[in-house]
Amino acid sequence: MKPTFYFLFIFFLVSSGFGQLSISGNIMDDSQEGIPGITVQIAEISKGVSTDVDGRFRFSGLSKGSYTLTFSGVGFEDHQESVELIKSIELPTILMKVSTTELNAVQVVGKSEAAEVREQPYAVSVVDVKPLKVQNLDVNQVLGTVSGVRIREQGGLGSSFDFSLNGFTGKQVKFFLDGVPMDNFGTSLSLNNIPVNMISGIEVYKGVVPVHLGADALGGAVNVTTDQNIKNFVNASYSIGSFNTHRASILGRYTEPGTGLTFNANLFYNYSDNNYLMRDVEVPRSDGSGKLDTVNVRRFHDAYVSRTAQLEIGVVGKPYADRLFVGLIASGNDKEVQTGLNMQDVFGEVETEDQVLIPTFKYLKKDLLFNGLDVRLYGMLTKRQSARVDTSSRTYNWYGDFTERINNAGEFTYNKSHFTFDDESQLVTGNISYRIGQSQSVSFNHSYNRFSRVGQDPLRESYEIPFTTPNTITKNISALAYNLVLLDDQWKTSLFAKRFAMEANTRVEDDLTGEFEEFEMSFEKYGFGVASTYFLTKWIQLKLSYENTYRLPDGSEMFGNGLTITYNTELEPEQSNNYNAGVLFSKVFQNQTLRFEGNYLFRQASNFIRLDASQPRNSNYLNQEKVNLTSIEAGVKYTYKSLLNLGLNVTKQKNINADESDRLYKDDLPNQPFLFGNFSAGLQFHDVGYQGSKLAINWLSVFVDKFYWKWPSQGTRRYKYDIPRQLSHNLTASYSFGEGKYNASLACNNITDAVVYDNFAMQKPGRSFSLKLSWFLSN
């Protein structure tokens, strides 16, 4: 693959002819959101089109002359525009007014889903993924462009990652797929291997989490949404890239006309050698002198492969159910392990394996029994089998050389190990909401989650291991909310209360005898909060929220992952007081749109759960007595017609140890960036080479200032455990034709080949290239 040739070819297309004349434009509502499904007709040629999911439309192959365009849609007043066509033009943004003669229930149709989410009283960022579908991205890469968000990965494709949102990390932030918790999906179906063409949008809640998501999130939540409106489609994609990386997906849906019987199928495959070059690595000399050489070396034991199949069958649009589905998710992955938590130790034969099987049930019915009563149910049973293989007695270095040892020690652990464990979890979530007129509603949500683990290790039969008998965690989380809308939708407020209950039955190792003893823990607490938003004008929105909340430890935090994360079955729940204030400005000026979002967030947390990275190979989660987290973030986005878009996000945060009795009082928390941000720019051209085609060129720059991966007080004045300041750039060129049926995308990540570090000073890949081809068909 010669990237230069592909880029030159695409830019050559830009300079080629643009075909016949065209009329295009963008239709928005009062909230400056694109309106899908608006009918646009030209009377002179008896031709009509519908706006796409972003509210855009386009007529191609037109001749010079006068045309009258009529715009119509359910819930909106009709609109007309007269055009004198001399050359291809893009009309100024068209704002359609909500029809005052329609029923109130119909008027809701006039607002886009993104607008409805943004208008909630919670601090939330909404990412429209639709324009990114043709690019070779996963969900994590898209989330990395949101203010306040940092994705810290341990390496290349398939590596473990740590999601950080305004200083909260890991399980403190909850993830959902169409409102369904992803906690028990397994490692094969996570944010770093879900292809972007599977989803339609992302909602990032910062601090206070809505009751309908029904989770014990401490610092926020991410809800990934898929497009449920397309009845029949097939989407296939394949990408190839540096480091022998291959990614393929096939997504499909079929709805039988008249009956509503629907079949959904999603298949994913990911593979990479991850053999990228690491620079300036300190490697001990083989002469035994203890001296270090600084060299460039390639990772040699870091391959990853994952496979996922997701199948569903059900019905839609029935009197008893708007959506009723049963499904099955089957996934598996194999991962070679190159290092521990940092690059100090290297391994050559350690491996992990995971297999997951998940039956699922989904039910949704609006206006059940009577108008205003909505019910949503979800259930899943997860069976997971995992293995952690450390059976070699060799000691490797970064050159791939090794020495043999005659004792029974493994590479990673003190003794050889083939630890296998079975995880089983049950999750049931139910939500009931009732609308009281046009200005009030109440909702109740309950979530039941039970997790158990039992394990064995045939190489360690001479002594007990932690999970020879089942260890279990049972959680019950209930939430009740009252929502009020006043002043003709200008002021919205939500009051809520939550109950958190947990029972844990585990085994704890005695520090003196080394034997395991039964340990039981129960916990019940209540939280509460309020969120409110007020529209100063139609385009300026203020938000305030407060929450006193708790989070219960997760099974992976208490029981570990069997290798790099060890168990801590005495982990206690954490509590936080969250204060949020924000402003959202969104305005359309003729052919231009401008959106600004700013937030101030302050948290006072106790028993804060964090990963301790004091050891190079593995570590565990522990409770930090008191922590204060402060974050200021701002983001601005500008678009000109469909031609140009610019974006800038900046986040500054300060996360400190607030425990006065601790010798590290007022120290910054380890492994937390202080200042980071990103800049994006994009150009889009139409009718490039082929009528109806699109060419998009996108640039992304990511900046992270220097920060410490251990406590700042540790180390000497001259030598600190820090990660240096870094700046990287990505460039993508995407081309689609056949009205979006055929797509190709060429990407260059880290185009300057900068040395980039991430979680616990792990070095990430340098410059890399990838090519993605995709095909989409729908009706």
PDB file of N, CA, C and O in Angstrom, residues 7 55 76 105 148 159 164 231 279 375 397 415 479-480 535 565 577 598 605 674 678 756:
ATOM      1  N   PHE A   7      -3.522   9.476  -1.648  1.00  0.00           N
ATOM      2  CA  PHE A   7      -3.857  10.862  -1.358  1.00  0.00           C
ATOM      3  C   PHE A   7      -3.797  11.725  -2.608  1.00  0.00           C
ATOM      4  O   PHE A   7      -4.653  12.563  -2.844  1.00  0.00           O
ATOM      5  N   GLY A  55     -30.409  16.326   7.984  1.00  0.00           N
ATOM      6  CA  GLY A  55     -31.217  17.422   7.488  1.00  0.00           C
ATOM      7  C   GLY A  55     -30.738  17.988   6.166  1.00  0.00           C
ATOM      8  O   GLY A  55     -31.178  19.063   5.746  1.00  0.00           O
ATOM      9  N   PHE A  76     -44.357  20.528  10.794  1.00  0.00           N
ATOM     10  CA  PHE A  76     -43.732  21.781  10.403  1.00  0.00           C
ATOM     11  C   PHE A  76     -44.592  22.511   9.374  1.00  0.00           C
ATOM     12  O   PHE A  76     -45.323  21.887   8.590  1.00  0.00           O
ATOM     13  N   ALA A 105     -48.827  16.264  20.386  1.00  0.00           N
ATOM     14  CA  ALA A 105     -48.123  14.986  20.290  1.00  0.00           C
ATOM     15  C   ALA A 105     -47.353  14.879  18.998  1.00  0.00           C
ATOM     16  O   ALA A 105     -46.329  14.208  18.926  1.00  0.00           O
ATOM     17  N   GLY A 148     -13.347  17.008  27.932  1.00  0.00           N
ATOM     18  CA  GLY A 148     -13.366  16.326  29.219  1.00  0.00           C
ATOM     19  C   GLY A 148     -13.048  14.855  29.157  1.00  0.00           C
ATOM     20  O   GLY A 148     -12.893  14.203  30.194  1.00  0.00           O
ATOM     21  N   SER A 159      -5.866  -3.665  23.019  1.00  0.00           N
ATOM     22  CA  SER A 159      -5.248  -3.469  24.326  1.00  0.00           C
ATOM     23  C   SER A 159      -6.287  -2.955  25.320  1.00  0.00           C
ATOM     24  O   SER A 159      -7.300  -2.360  24.941  1.00  0.00           O
ATOM     25  N   SER A 164     -11.401   8.106  30.886  1.00  0.00           N
ATOM     26  CA  SER A 164     -11.392   9.158  31.896  1.00  0.00           C
ATOM     27  C   SER A 164     -12.335  10.267  31.475  1.00  0.00           C
ATOM     28  O   SER A 164     -12.286  10.756  30.346  1.00  0.00           O
ATOM     29  N   LYS A 231     -35.509   0.198   8.201  1.00  0.00           N
ATOM     30  CA  LYS A 231     -36.143  -1.118   8.325  1.00  0.00           C
ATOM     31  C   LYS A 231     -35.338  -2.224   7.659  1.00  0.00           C
ATOM     32  O   LYS A 231     -35.323  -3.357   8.145  1.00  0.00           O
ATOM     33  N   ARG A 279      10.369   3.618  20.518  1.00  0.00           N
ATOM     34  CA  ARG A 279      11.631   4.339  20.439  1.00  0.00           C
ATOM     35  C   ARG A 279      12.151   4.751  21.816  1.00  0.00           C
ATOM     36  O   ARG A 279      11.369   4.961  22.750  1.00  0.00           O
ATOM     37  N   VAL A 375     -43.230   1.731  29.140  1.00  0.00           N
ATOM     38  CA  VAL A 375     -42.546   0.652  29.850  1.00  0.00           C
ATOM     39  C   VAL A 375     -41.383   0.154  28.996  1.00  0.00           C
ATOM     40  O   VAL A 375     -41.526  -0.060  27.787  1.00  0.00           O
ATOM     41  N   ASN A 397      13.897 -10.415  26.924  1.00  0.00           N
ATOM     42  CA  ASN A 397      14.212  -8.987  26.874  1.00  0.00           C
ATOM     43  C   ASN A 397      13.545  -8.388  25.639  1.00  0.00           C
ATOM     44  O   ASN A 397      12.888  -9.085  24.863  1.00  0.00           O
ATOM     45  N   ASN A 415       5.026 -18.267  40.254  1.00  0.00           N
ATOM     46  CA  ASN A 415       4.895 -19.679  39.928  1.00  0.00           C
ATOM     47  C   ASN A 415       4.124 -19.817  38.615  1.00  0.00           C
ATOM     48  O   ASN A 415       3.272 -18.980  38.281  1.00  0.00           O
ATOM     49  N   ALA A 479     -34.330   3.989  41.397  1.00  0.00           N
ATOM     50  CA  ALA A 479     -34.306   5.437  41.211  1.00  0.00           C
ATOM     51  C   ALA A 479     -35.699   5.938  40.880  1.00  0.00           C
ATOM     52  O   ALA A 479     -36.448   5.302  40.126  1.00  0.00           O
ATOM     53  N   LEU A 480     -36.055   7.087  41.450  1.00  0.00           N
ATOM     54  CA  LEU A 480     -37.351   7.718  41.219  1.00  0.00           C
ATOM     55  C   LEU A 480     -37.108   9.176  40.842  1.00  0.00           C
ATOM     56  O   LEU A 480     -36.325   9.872  41.503  1.00  0.00           O
ATOM     57  N   PHE A 535     -33.616  28.387  29.342  1.00  0.00           N
ATOM     58  CA  PHE A 535     -33.275  28.970  28.057  1.00  0.00           C
ATOM     59  C   PHE A 535     -33.409  30.488  28.145  1.00  0.00           C
ATOM     60  O   PHE A 535     -34.513  31.026  28.202  1.00  0.00           O
ATOM     61  N   ILE A 565      -4.443  -7.261  36.861  1.00  0.00           N
ATOM     62  CA  ILE A 565      -5.226  -6.701  37.967  1.00  0.00           C
ATOM     63  C   ILE A 565      -5.496  -7.814  38.973  1.00  0.00           C
ATOM     64  O   ILE A 565      -6.161  -8.797  38.657  1.00  0.00           O
ATOM     65  N   ASN A 577     -20.098  13.996  46.029  1.00  0.00           N
ATOM     66  CA  ASN A 577     -20.980  15.134  45.829  1.00  0.00           C
ATOM     67  C   ASN A 577     -20.552  15.821  44.533  1.00  0.00           C
ATOM     68  O   ASN A 577     -19.420  16.321  44.434  1.00  0.00           O
ATOM     69  N   GLY A 598     -19.688  25.107  27.361  1.00  0.00           N
ATOM     70  CA  GLY A 598     -18.737  25.257  28.451  1.00  0.00           C
ATOM     71  C   GLY A 598     -19.292  24.668  29.737  1.00  0.00           C
ATOM     72  O   GLY A 598     -20.498  24.774  30.008  1.00  0.00           O
ATOM     73  N   ALA A 605     -15.165  13.540  46.585  1.00  0.00           N
ATOM     74  CA  ALA A 605     -15.342  12.091  46.644  1.00  0.00           C
ATOM     75  C   ALA A 605     -14.676  11.514  47.887  1.00  0.00           C
ATOM     76  O   ALA A 605     -13.631  11.993  48.332  1.00  0.00           O
ATOM     77  N   PHE A 674      -3.395  17.010  33.313  1.00  0.00           N
ATOM     78  CA  PHE A 674      -3.846  18.292  33.833  1.00  0.00           C
ATOM     79  C   PHE A 674      -4.532  19.124  32.745  1.00  0.00           C
ATOM     80  O   PHE A 674      -5.517  19.799  33.011  1.00  0.00           O
ATOM     81  N   ASN A 678      -8.172  19.065  21.746  1.00  0.00           N
ATOM     82  CA  ASN A 678      -8.018  18.650  20.357  1.00  0.00           C
ATOM     83  C   ASN A 678      -8.599  19.698  19.423  1.00  0.00           C
ATOM     84  O   ASN A 678      -9.471  20.486  19.801  1.00  0.00           O
ATOM     85  N   VAL A 756       4.388   9.039  21.318  1.00  0.00           N
ATOM     86  CA  VAL A 756       3.170   9.305  22.075  1.00  0.00           C
ATOM     87  C   VAL A 756       3.024   8.268  23.175  1.00  0.00           C
ATOM     88  O   VAL A 756       3.141   7.062  22.920  1.00  0.00           O
TER      89      VAL A 756
END
